[in-house]
Each structure stands twice: as structure tokens, then as C-alpha cells.
N, C-alpha and C. Protein backbone atom coordinates (compact mmCIF):
# COMPACT_ATOMS: atom_id res chain seq x y z
N MET A 1 -3.01 -16.94 -0.48
CA MET A 1 -2.26 -15.75 -0.59
C MET A 1 -2.14 -15.37 -2.11
N ILE A 2 -2.31 -14.05 -2.38
CA ILE A 2 -2.26 -13.57 -3.77
C ILE A 2 -0.81 -13.53 -4.32
N LYS A 3 -0.62 -14.15 -5.50
CA LYS A 3 0.64 -14.05 -6.20
C LYS A 3 0.35 -13.67 -7.72
N PRO A 4 0.08 -12.35 -7.95
CA PRO A 4 -0.21 -11.89 -9.28
C PRO A 4 0.92 -12.05 -10.30
N ARG A 5 0.46 -12.22 -11.40
CA ARG A 5 1.45 -12.06 -12.60
C ARG A 5 1.55 -10.64 -13.01
N ARG A 6 2.80 -10.21 -13.17
CA ARG A 6 2.92 -8.83 -13.56
C ARG A 6 3.57 -8.81 -14.95
N ILE A 7 3.13 -8.01 -15.92
CA ILE A 7 3.60 -7.83 -17.34
C ILE A 7 3.94 -6.40 -17.43
N VAL A 8 5.20 -6.06 -17.67
CA VAL A 8 5.64 -4.72 -17.89
C VAL A 8 6.04 -4.61 -19.33
N THR A 9 5.48 -3.55 -20.03
CA THR A 9 5.86 -3.51 -21.49
C THR A 9 6.83 -2.36 -21.64
N GLY A 10 7.46 -2.33 -22.73
CA GLY A 10 8.42 -1.30 -23.15
C GLY A 10 8.68 -1.38 -24.59
N ASN A 11 9.70 -0.71 -25.05
CA ASN A 11 10.06 -0.67 -26.44
C ASN A 11 11.49 -1.24 -26.72
N ASP A 12 11.56 -1.82 -27.85
CA ASP A 12 12.93 -2.37 -28.29
C ASP A 12 13.82 -1.36 -28.85
N LYS A 13 15.00 -1.69 -29.26
CA LYS A 13 15.82 -0.57 -29.87
C LYS A 13 15.32 0.02 -31.15
N ASN A 14 14.37 -0.46 -31.82
CA ASN A 14 13.59 -0.01 -32.90
C ASN A 14 12.46 0.86 -32.64
N GLY A 15 12.11 0.93 -31.35
CA GLY A 15 10.99 1.63 -30.93
C GLY A 15 9.68 0.88 -31.07
N GLU A 16 9.77 -0.44 -31.17
CA GLU A 16 8.59 -1.33 -31.17
C GLU A 16 8.28 -1.83 -29.89
N SER A 17 7.01 -2.02 -29.55
CA SER A 17 6.59 -2.48 -28.24
C SER A 17 6.85 -4.02 -28.05
N GLU A 18 7.20 -4.30 -26.75
CA GLU A 18 7.39 -5.70 -26.41
C GLU A 18 7.22 -5.85 -24.98
N ILE A 19 7.19 -7.14 -24.47
CA ILE A 19 7.25 -7.46 -23.04
C ILE A 19 8.61 -7.40 -22.52
N LYS A 20 8.76 -6.48 -21.47
CA LYS A 20 10.10 -6.52 -20.77
C LYS A 20 10.26 -7.35 -19.59
N ILE A 21 9.14 -7.50 -18.80
CA ILE A 21 9.01 -8.23 -17.63
C ILE A 21 7.78 -9.07 -17.59
N ASN A 22 7.82 -10.36 -17.38
CA ASN A 22 6.60 -11.19 -17.31
C ASN A 22 6.85 -12.14 -16.11
N SER A 23 6.36 -11.93 -15.02
CA SER A 23 6.66 -12.79 -13.92
C SER A 23 5.56 -12.85 -12.86
N ILE A 24 5.67 -13.82 -11.92
CA ILE A 24 4.75 -13.86 -10.79
C ILE A 24 5.58 -13.16 -9.69
N ILE A 25 4.63 -12.28 -9.01
CA ILE A 25 5.18 -11.38 -7.82
C ILE A 25 5.03 -12.16 -6.62
N GLU A 26 6.01 -12.24 -5.86
CA GLU A 26 5.97 -12.77 -4.44
C GLU A 26 5.81 -11.58 -3.44
N PRO A 27 4.92 -11.78 -2.44
CA PRO A 27 4.75 -10.64 -1.44
C PRO A 27 6.16 -10.30 -0.81
N ASP A 28 6.21 -8.91 -0.66
CA ASP A 28 7.44 -8.44 -0.12
C ASP A 28 7.56 -8.53 1.51
N ILE A 29 6.32 -8.22 2.06
CA ILE A 29 6.25 -8.38 3.51
C ILE A 29 5.09 -9.24 3.93
N ILE A 30 5.33 -10.22 4.62
CA ILE A 30 4.28 -11.12 5.32
C ILE A 30 4.36 -11.22 6.70
N ASN A 31 3.25 -10.83 7.45
CA ASN A 31 3.20 -10.88 8.87
C ASN A 31 1.83 -11.53 9.13
N GLY A 32 1.66 -12.89 9.07
CA GLY A 32 0.40 -13.50 9.14
C GLY A 32 -0.35 -13.21 7.83
N ASP A 33 -1.61 -12.59 8.01
CA ASP A 33 -2.32 -12.17 6.81
C ASP A 33 -2.16 -10.75 6.51
N ASN A 34 -1.19 -10.15 7.14
CA ASN A 34 -0.91 -8.62 6.82
C ASN A 34 0.26 -8.82 5.76
N ILE A 35 -0.09 -8.35 4.46
CA ILE A 35 0.82 -8.54 3.36
C ILE A 35 1.00 -7.24 2.51
N PHE A 36 2.28 -6.99 2.24
CA PHE A 36 2.55 -5.80 1.25
C PHE A 36 3.19 -6.50 -0.02
N LEU A 37 2.67 -6.07 -1.17
CA LEU A 37 2.99 -6.62 -2.36
C LEU A 37 3.34 -5.58 -3.37
N GLU A 38 4.50 -5.03 -3.61
CA GLU A 38 4.79 -3.93 -4.48
C GLU A 38 4.77 -4.39 -5.90
N LEU A 39 4.01 -3.74 -6.74
CA LEU A 39 3.88 -4.11 -8.13
C LEU A 39 4.73 -3.18 -9.04
N TRP A 40 4.70 -1.90 -8.79
CA TRP A 40 5.67 -1.07 -9.62
C TRP A 40 5.89 0.31 -8.86
N ASN A 41 6.88 0.98 -9.16
CA ASN A 41 7.27 2.20 -8.62
C ASN A 41 7.84 3.08 -9.62
N THR A 42 7.56 4.31 -9.45
CA THR A 42 8.33 5.34 -10.36
C THR A 42 8.99 6.39 -9.36
N ASP A 43 10.21 6.88 -9.73
CA ASP A 43 10.83 7.71 -8.70
C ASP A 43 10.91 9.27 -9.24
N GLY A 44 10.04 9.60 -10.13
CA GLY A 44 10.09 11.03 -10.56
C GLY A 44 11.02 11.44 -11.72
N ASN A 45 11.94 10.53 -12.00
CA ASN A 45 12.82 10.74 -13.18
C ASN A 45 12.10 10.38 -14.52
N VAL A 46 12.70 10.71 -15.55
CA VAL A 46 12.22 10.32 -16.91
C VAL A 46 12.23 8.92 -16.99
N ILE A 47 11.11 8.42 -17.49
CA ILE A 47 10.93 6.98 -17.62
C ILE A 47 11.63 6.46 -18.83
N ASP A 48 12.54 5.49 -18.80
CA ASP A 48 13.19 4.86 -19.84
C ASP A 48 12.47 3.56 -20.08
N ASN A 49 11.64 3.55 -21.20
CA ASN A 49 10.86 2.37 -21.51
C ASN A 49 11.59 1.36 -22.36
N THR A 50 12.87 1.56 -22.55
CA THR A 50 13.59 0.40 -23.09
C THR A 50 14.27 -0.39 -22.26
N ASP A 51 14.52 -0.14 -20.93
CA ASP A 51 15.14 -0.99 -19.97
C ASP A 51 14.21 -2.15 -19.38
N SER A 52 14.81 -3.05 -18.79
CA SER A 52 14.17 -4.22 -18.12
C SER A 52 14.30 -4.20 -16.64
N ILE A 53 14.60 -3.02 -15.97
CA ILE A 53 14.85 -2.90 -14.60
C ILE A 53 13.54 -3.17 -13.89
N ASP A 54 13.61 -4.00 -12.81
CA ASP A 54 12.41 -4.15 -11.97
C ASP A 54 12.44 -3.09 -10.91
N ARG A 55 11.45 -2.16 -11.08
CA ARG A 55 11.41 -0.99 -10.19
C ARG A 55 11.02 -1.29 -8.71
N THR A 56 10.74 -2.63 -8.48
CA THR A 56 10.31 -2.88 -7.06
C THR A 56 11.52 -3.64 -6.27
N ASP A 57 12.57 -3.78 -7.00
CA ASP A 57 13.80 -4.39 -6.28
C ASP A 57 14.14 -3.38 -5.20
N GLY A 58 14.55 -3.83 -3.99
CA GLY A 58 14.90 -2.95 -2.87
C GLY A 58 13.87 -3.01 -1.82
N PRO A 59 14.10 -2.25 -0.74
CA PRO A 59 13.11 -2.25 0.39
C PRO A 59 11.82 -1.70 0.25
N VAL A 60 10.80 -2.10 0.82
CA VAL A 60 9.49 -1.56 0.68
C VAL A 60 9.30 -0.33 1.50
N ILE A 61 8.91 0.71 0.90
CA ILE A 61 8.61 2.08 1.59
C ILE A 61 7.33 2.44 1.33
N LEU A 62 6.56 2.86 2.42
CA LEU A 62 5.15 3.22 2.43
C LEU A 62 4.86 4.24 1.34
N SER A 63 5.57 5.33 1.44
CA SER A 63 5.15 6.43 0.61
C SER A 63 6.04 6.57 -0.73
N PRO A 64 5.47 7.14 -1.78
CA PRO A 64 6.27 7.30 -3.01
C PRO A 64 7.27 8.45 -2.81
N PRO A 65 8.42 8.33 -3.52
CA PRO A 65 9.43 9.51 -3.45
C PRO A 65 8.98 10.65 -4.26
N ALA A 66 9.67 11.73 -3.98
CA ALA A 66 9.11 13.05 -4.69
C ALA A 66 8.92 12.88 -6.18
N ASN A 67 7.68 13.26 -6.56
CA ASN A 67 7.28 13.28 -8.00
C ASN A 67 7.01 11.80 -8.45
N GLY A 68 6.96 10.90 -7.55
CA GLY A 68 6.96 9.41 -7.77
C GLY A 68 5.63 8.73 -7.55
N SER A 69 5.53 7.59 -7.90
CA SER A 69 4.29 6.83 -7.57
C SER A 69 4.48 5.32 -7.26
N LYS A 70 3.48 4.73 -6.79
CA LYS A 70 3.58 3.29 -6.30
C LYS A 70 2.27 2.68 -6.64
N ILE A 71 2.28 1.39 -7.00
CA ILE A 71 1.12 0.50 -7.11
C ILE A 71 1.45 -0.75 -6.28
N ARG A 72 0.37 -1.09 -5.46
CA ARG A 72 0.64 -2.25 -4.59
C ARG A 72 -0.62 -2.92 -4.16
N TYR A 73 -0.65 -4.21 -3.81
CA TYR A 73 -1.57 -4.79 -3.09
C TYR A 73 -1.18 -4.69 -1.57
N PHE A 74 -2.22 -4.60 -0.66
CA PHE A 74 -1.93 -4.80 0.69
C PHE A 74 -3.09 -5.53 1.24
N SER A 75 -2.83 -6.23 2.27
CA SER A 75 -3.83 -7.03 2.95
C SER A 75 -3.79 -6.78 4.50
N ILE A 76 -5.09 -6.60 5.01
CA ILE A 76 -5.04 -6.20 6.45
C ILE A 76 -5.76 -7.44 7.20
N ALA A 77 -5.10 -8.01 8.15
CA ALA A 77 -5.74 -9.18 8.90
C ALA A 77 -6.75 -8.61 9.95
N PRO A 78 -7.82 -9.38 10.01
CA PRO A 78 -8.72 -9.04 11.27
C PRO A 78 -7.91 -8.93 12.59
N GLN A 79 -8.23 -7.92 13.48
CA GLN A 79 -7.63 -7.76 14.74
C GLN A 79 -8.02 -8.88 15.70
N ASP A 80 -7.07 -9.52 16.33
CA ASP A 80 -7.41 -10.47 17.37
C ASP A 80 -7.79 -9.63 18.65
N PRO A 81 -8.96 -9.96 19.11
CA PRO A 81 -9.44 -9.24 20.34
C PRO A 81 -8.78 -9.47 21.46
N SER A 82 -7.96 -10.56 21.61
CA SER A 82 -7.20 -10.89 22.73
C SER A 82 -5.97 -10.08 22.93
N ILE A 83 -5.55 -9.23 21.86
CA ILE A 83 -4.35 -8.53 21.83
C ILE A 83 -4.61 -7.23 22.67
N SER A 84 -3.66 -6.96 23.63
CA SER A 84 -3.84 -5.69 24.47
C SER A 84 -3.57 -4.40 23.61
N THR A 85 -4.06 -3.30 24.14
CA THR A 85 -3.80 -1.97 23.63
C THR A 85 -2.27 -1.83 23.25
N GLU A 86 -1.44 -2.20 24.37
CA GLU A 86 0.01 -1.95 24.37
C GLU A 86 0.52 -2.81 23.30
N GLU A 87 0.14 -4.06 23.13
CA GLU A 87 0.61 -5.01 22.18
C GLU A 87 0.31 -4.46 20.67
N LEU A 88 -0.91 -3.99 20.66
CA LEU A 88 -1.24 -3.50 19.26
C LEU A 88 -0.42 -2.29 18.98
N GLU A 89 -0.19 -1.49 19.76
CA GLU A 89 0.59 -0.29 19.69
C GLU A 89 2.13 -0.68 19.15
N GLU A 90 2.68 -1.63 19.87
CA GLU A 90 3.92 -2.12 19.58
C GLU A 90 3.97 -2.69 18.02
N MET A 91 2.95 -3.57 17.79
CA MET A 91 2.84 -4.07 16.32
C MET A 91 2.78 -3.11 15.35
N PHE A 92 1.97 -2.10 15.58
CA PHE A 92 1.90 -1.09 14.44
C PHE A 92 3.33 -0.27 14.35
N ALA A 93 3.80 0.00 15.55
CA ALA A 93 5.12 0.81 15.55
C ALA A 93 6.14 0.11 14.79
N LEU A 94 6.16 -1.28 15.02
CA LEU A 94 7.15 -2.11 14.32
C LEU A 94 6.90 -2.24 12.87
N GLY A 95 5.66 -2.30 12.58
CA GLY A 95 5.13 -2.52 11.09
C GLY A 95 5.50 -1.23 10.37
N PHE A 96 5.26 -0.13 10.83
CA PHE A 96 5.61 1.19 10.19
C PHE A 96 6.94 1.42 10.06
N LYS A 97 7.76 1.04 11.11
CA LYS A 97 9.28 1.16 11.10
C LYS A 97 9.72 0.35 9.81
N ALA A 98 9.19 -0.98 9.70
CA ALA A 98 9.67 -1.89 8.68
C ALA A 98 9.47 -1.29 7.36
N ILE A 99 8.48 -0.37 7.01
CA ILE A 99 8.17 0.19 5.76
C ILE A 99 8.65 1.63 5.67
N GLY A 100 9.56 2.10 6.46
CA GLY A 100 10.15 3.40 6.52
C GLY A 100 9.10 4.51 6.82
N ALA A 101 8.11 4.18 7.59
CA ALA A 101 7.12 5.17 7.81
C ALA A 101 6.80 5.55 9.29
N GLU A 102 7.72 5.22 10.15
CA GLU A 102 7.36 5.69 11.57
C GLU A 102 7.07 7.10 11.70
N HIS A 103 7.71 7.98 10.90
CA HIS A 103 7.45 9.46 10.95
C HIS A 103 6.14 9.87 10.39
N GLU A 104 5.46 8.90 9.79
CA GLU A 104 4.09 9.18 9.21
C GLU A 104 3.00 8.88 10.22
N ARG A 105 3.33 8.40 11.42
CA ARG A 105 2.36 8.12 12.48
C ARG A 105 2.21 9.42 13.29
N ILE A 106 1.43 10.39 12.87
CA ILE A 106 1.37 11.76 13.48
C ILE A 106 0.54 11.69 14.70
N ASN A 107 -0.62 11.14 14.66
CA ASN A 107 -1.70 11.28 15.65
C ASN A 107 -2.45 9.97 15.60
N THR A 108 -2.14 9.16 16.61
CA THR A 108 -2.69 7.76 16.55
C THR A 108 -3.67 7.60 17.82
N HIS A 109 -4.29 8.74 18.20
CA HIS A 109 -5.20 8.67 19.29
C HIS A 109 -6.43 7.77 19.02
N LYS A 110 -6.93 7.75 17.84
CA LYS A 110 -8.07 6.88 17.54
C LYS A 110 -7.73 5.43 17.31
N HIS A 111 -6.53 5.19 16.71
CA HIS A 111 -6.20 3.89 16.26
C HIS A 111 -4.65 3.78 16.15
N PRO A 112 -3.86 2.80 16.56
CA PRO A 112 -2.52 2.78 16.41
C PRO A 112 -2.03 2.72 15.03
N GLY A 113 -2.83 2.39 14.08
CA GLY A 113 -2.50 2.33 12.75
C GLY A 113 -2.72 3.62 11.94
N MET A 114 -3.00 4.70 12.72
CA MET A 114 -3.24 5.99 11.99
C MET A 114 -2.01 6.54 11.41
N HIS A 115 -2.05 7.03 10.24
CA HIS A 115 -0.87 7.61 9.54
C HIS A 115 -1.34 8.62 8.42
N VAL A 116 -0.37 9.41 8.06
CA VAL A 116 -0.61 10.41 6.87
C VAL A 116 0.61 10.29 5.93
N THR A 117 0.22 10.17 4.72
CA THR A 117 1.22 10.18 3.57
C THR A 117 0.90 11.47 2.78
N LYS A 118 2.09 11.90 2.19
CA LYS A 118 2.01 13.12 1.42
C LYS A 118 1.80 12.64 -0.12
N SER A 119 0.63 12.09 -0.27
CA SER A 119 0.36 11.50 -1.55
C SER A 119 -1.25 11.47 -1.61
N ILE A 120 -1.56 11.48 -2.90
CA ILE A 120 -2.99 11.18 -3.18
C ILE A 120 -3.06 9.70 -3.64
N ASP A 121 -3.99 8.99 -2.95
CA ASP A 121 -4.05 7.60 -2.99
C ASP A 121 -5.42 7.14 -3.65
N TYR A 122 -5.38 6.20 -4.49
CA TYR A 122 -6.64 5.66 -5.05
C TYR A 122 -6.56 4.17 -4.47
N ILE A 123 -7.60 3.93 -3.75
CA ILE A 123 -7.53 2.59 -3.00
C ILE A 123 -8.88 1.85 -3.23
N ILE A 124 -8.75 0.65 -3.87
CA ILE A 124 -9.91 -0.21 -4.08
C ILE A 124 -9.83 -1.45 -3.15
N LEU A 125 -10.96 -1.75 -2.50
CA LEU A 125 -11.11 -2.92 -1.74
C LEU A 125 -11.68 -4.00 -2.63
N ILE A 126 -10.85 -4.97 -2.85
CA ILE A 126 -10.96 -6.01 -3.88
C ILE A 126 -11.58 -7.26 -3.31
N SER A 127 -11.35 -7.51 -1.97
CA SER A 127 -12.12 -8.57 -1.28
C SER A 127 -12.12 -8.34 0.23
N GLY A 128 -13.11 -8.90 0.83
CA GLY A 128 -13.32 -8.75 2.26
C GLY A 128 -14.12 -7.33 2.60
N ASN A 129 -14.18 -7.19 3.99
CA ASN A 129 -14.82 -5.92 4.43
C ASN A 129 -13.91 -5.24 5.30
N ALA A 130 -14.00 -3.96 5.37
CA ALA A 130 -13.00 -3.12 6.05
C ALA A 130 -13.75 -1.82 6.59
N THR A 131 -12.88 -1.24 7.54
CA THR A 131 -13.37 0.01 8.21
C THR A 131 -12.14 1.02 7.78
N LEU A 132 -12.58 2.18 7.21
CA LEU A 132 -11.60 3.32 7.10
C LEU A 132 -11.83 4.21 8.35
N THR A 133 -10.85 4.45 9.13
CA THR A 133 -10.92 5.28 10.39
C THR A 133 -10.17 6.69 10.13
N LEU A 134 -10.92 7.67 10.32
CA LEU A 134 -10.44 9.17 10.23
C LEU A 134 -10.50 9.75 11.55
N ASP A 135 -9.83 10.88 11.69
CA ASP A 135 -9.83 11.67 12.98
C ASP A 135 -11.20 11.80 13.57
N ASN A 136 -12.29 12.16 12.67
CA ASN A 136 -13.59 12.52 13.14
C ASN A 136 -14.60 11.57 12.80
N GLU A 137 -14.37 10.51 12.00
CA GLU A 137 -15.42 9.59 11.64
C GLU A 137 -14.82 8.23 11.04
N GLU A 138 -15.87 7.22 10.90
CA GLU A 138 -15.36 6.04 10.28
C GLU A 138 -16.48 5.74 9.24
N VAL A 139 -16.00 4.87 8.28
CA VAL A 139 -16.87 4.39 7.24
C VAL A 139 -16.54 2.87 7.01
N SER A 140 -17.67 2.18 6.86
CA SER A 140 -17.57 0.79 6.55
C SER A 140 -17.34 0.63 5.02
N LEU A 141 -16.40 -0.33 4.56
CA LEU A 141 -16.20 -0.51 3.20
C LEU A 141 -16.52 -1.94 2.82
N GLN A 142 -17.16 -1.96 1.63
CA GLN A 142 -17.41 -3.27 0.97
C GLN A 142 -16.57 -3.52 -0.22
N THR A 143 -16.52 -4.88 -0.60
CA THR A 143 -15.78 -5.17 -1.88
C THR A 143 -16.25 -4.28 -2.95
N GLY A 144 -15.28 -3.67 -3.69
CA GLY A 144 -15.63 -2.86 -4.71
C GLY A 144 -15.65 -1.37 -4.42
N ASP A 145 -15.61 -0.99 -3.16
CA ASP A 145 -15.54 0.39 -2.85
C ASP A 145 -14.32 0.97 -3.10
N ILE A 146 -14.14 2.25 -3.41
CA ILE A 146 -12.94 3.01 -3.85
C ILE A 146 -12.83 4.21 -2.92
N VAL A 147 -11.72 4.31 -2.30
CA VAL A 147 -11.47 5.51 -1.36
C VAL A 147 -10.36 6.45 -2.14
N ILE A 148 -10.62 7.67 -2.22
CA ILE A 148 -9.71 8.62 -2.68
C ILE A 148 -9.17 9.29 -1.56
N GLN A 149 -7.82 8.84 -1.08
CA GLN A 149 -7.27 9.32 0.18
C GLN A 149 -6.37 10.57 -0.17
N ARG A 150 -6.78 11.74 0.37
CA ARG A 150 -6.09 13.05 -0.19
C ARG A 150 -5.27 13.53 1.05
N GLY A 151 -4.20 12.80 1.41
CA GLY A 151 -3.29 13.14 2.44
C GLY A 151 -3.77 13.35 3.78
N THR A 152 -4.73 12.61 4.25
CA THR A 152 -5.42 12.78 5.61
C THR A 152 -5.05 11.67 6.41
N ASN A 153 -5.06 11.86 7.89
CA ASN A 153 -4.73 10.90 8.85
C ASN A 153 -5.82 9.79 8.78
N HIS A 154 -5.40 8.60 8.61
CA HIS A 154 -6.38 7.51 8.42
C HIS A 154 -5.69 6.08 8.91
N ALA A 155 -6.64 5.11 9.12
CA ALA A 155 -6.12 3.72 9.49
C ALA A 155 -7.19 2.73 8.81
N TRP A 156 -6.63 1.58 8.50
CA TRP A 156 -7.51 0.59 7.92
C TRP A 156 -7.70 -0.61 9.06
N THR A 157 -8.90 -1.22 9.07
CA THR A 157 -9.05 -2.39 9.83
C THR A 157 -9.99 -3.31 9.02
N ALA A 158 -9.65 -4.61 9.13
CA ALA A 158 -10.59 -5.67 8.50
C ALA A 158 -11.65 -6.04 9.39
N ASN A 159 -12.90 -6.23 8.90
CA ASN A 159 -14.08 -6.62 9.61
C ASN A 159 -14.42 -8.10 9.31
N GLY A 160 -14.75 -8.88 10.30
CA GLY A 160 -15.08 -10.19 10.03
C GLY A 160 -13.92 -11.23 10.20
N ASP A 161 -14.04 -12.37 9.49
CA ASP A 161 -13.05 -13.41 9.76
C ASP A 161 -11.91 -13.52 8.70
N THR A 162 -12.04 -12.72 7.71
CA THR A 162 -11.14 -12.88 6.59
C THR A 162 -10.31 -11.51 6.36
N PRO A 163 -9.26 -11.63 5.86
CA PRO A 163 -8.41 -10.39 5.60
C PRO A 163 -9.16 -9.51 4.60
N ALA A 164 -8.88 -8.22 4.63
CA ALA A 164 -9.33 -7.25 3.65
C ALA A 164 -8.15 -6.99 2.60
N LEU A 165 -8.43 -7.23 1.42
CA LEU A 165 -7.38 -7.15 0.33
C LEU A 165 -7.62 -5.95 -0.53
N PHE A 166 -6.72 -4.99 -0.58
CA PHE A 166 -6.71 -3.72 -1.26
C PHE A 166 -5.79 -3.67 -2.49
N ILE A 167 -6.15 -2.87 -3.46
CA ILE A 167 -5.13 -2.52 -4.32
C ILE A 167 -4.95 -0.95 -4.25
N ALA A 168 -3.76 -0.45 -4.35
CA ALA A 168 -3.63 1.05 -4.04
C ALA A 168 -2.64 1.62 -4.96
N VAL A 169 -3.00 2.78 -5.53
CA VAL A 169 -2.05 3.61 -6.33
C VAL A 169 -1.84 4.85 -5.56
N LEU A 170 -0.50 5.10 -5.14
CA LEU A 170 -0.06 6.20 -4.50
C LEU A 170 0.83 7.12 -5.29
N ILE A 171 0.33 8.52 -5.46
CA ILE A 171 1.08 9.44 -6.19
C ILE A 171 1.43 10.67 -5.28
N ASP A 172 2.84 10.92 -5.41
CA ASP A 172 3.31 11.92 -4.59
C ASP A 172 2.61 13.27 -4.81
N SER A 173 2.16 14.06 -3.76
CA SER A 173 1.39 15.30 -3.91
C SER A 173 1.80 16.19 -2.94
N LYS A 174 1.30 17.49 -3.15
CA LYS A 174 1.60 18.54 -2.31
C LYS A 174 0.19 19.04 -1.82
N PHE A 175 0.03 19.38 -0.58
CA PHE A 175 -1.35 19.84 0.08
C PHE A 175 -1.23 21.12 0.54
N ASN A 176 -2.35 21.84 0.68
CA ASN A 176 -2.39 23.27 1.25
C ASN A 176 -2.63 23.08 2.73
């Protein structure tokens, strides 16, 4: 399981740069090999770079707040083929509820993990293989592939025997 070291910089009272936070990050949500690990958030307010506040304290919420951003690791476990469609639907419903995102599951006809966020997301697959499912098509992803997710209905699945590990930057956005 990944436990990255996070270094957050800021300024001291004289305006000189320094380390404000230097710590190992523990995963926020663990369900088998499905992991959410928040690295940093902004809330749309003016950034005070003199504080030492950990912006990831508090509950994990999928989407960034208005004018805010998030950076996180997330891991998707391969699906167990013995799990029924009903069980899979229940698992995803509970998972999205746990991250305050049940309202973002608009149309799940293709996959129970389908969801839409009002954000532009830059997502990099850093290990494993995965599939990005959209309403009208799917694409296989290999380690190093980058997805620019622009507020569209989508789901992620891991392919093979190992989890797919992603790093994602989500930025609140408006769409036409």
C-alpha cells in the first residue's frame, strides 16, 4: 500500500520560504485494494502560505468545493467475477455515499461506478492497467497514460490481477 511523504512549503513571518508540513500520509479510505488518499485541497479562498494547517483533515469528499481543487491518489481493485450485479451496485452505492458523492451517480446503465463531477480532472495511471468507461465507448489504459476528464459520465475498472493506482488533480469548473 502506498504511503507517500508529503512536503508542504510556505513562508515564515519574514516572507522566507520554509517547510510547513513534512509527513507520511496514511490512506483515508481503505476497502480491500480500493484506496483513497487525499494529498491536498484548496477551498477557493485566498491561500495563506504562512499557516501550517493540514488541508486534508476532515472527511473525504469526491469533488472539489466551488473554486477549489484536490489532489489525491486512488486505487481501484480488480472486480471479483463472482460478485453479482446487485452486490456490485450496492458496493458502489455505499462507496459513493462514503465520499459524499451519491448525487454524482447520474446514469449508471453501463457500469455501477459511473459518475459525473463538475470538475476538470487530470488523471495519470501510475501502475497497473485499467479501463475508462464512458457512455458511448471504452478505452484501455496502460501505466503512464493520462486522461483529461472534462465533466463527463465515467467509471474506472482495473484489469488483470493487480489494482490500478492513479494520481488525480480535480479542479472545480463550469461546463456548457
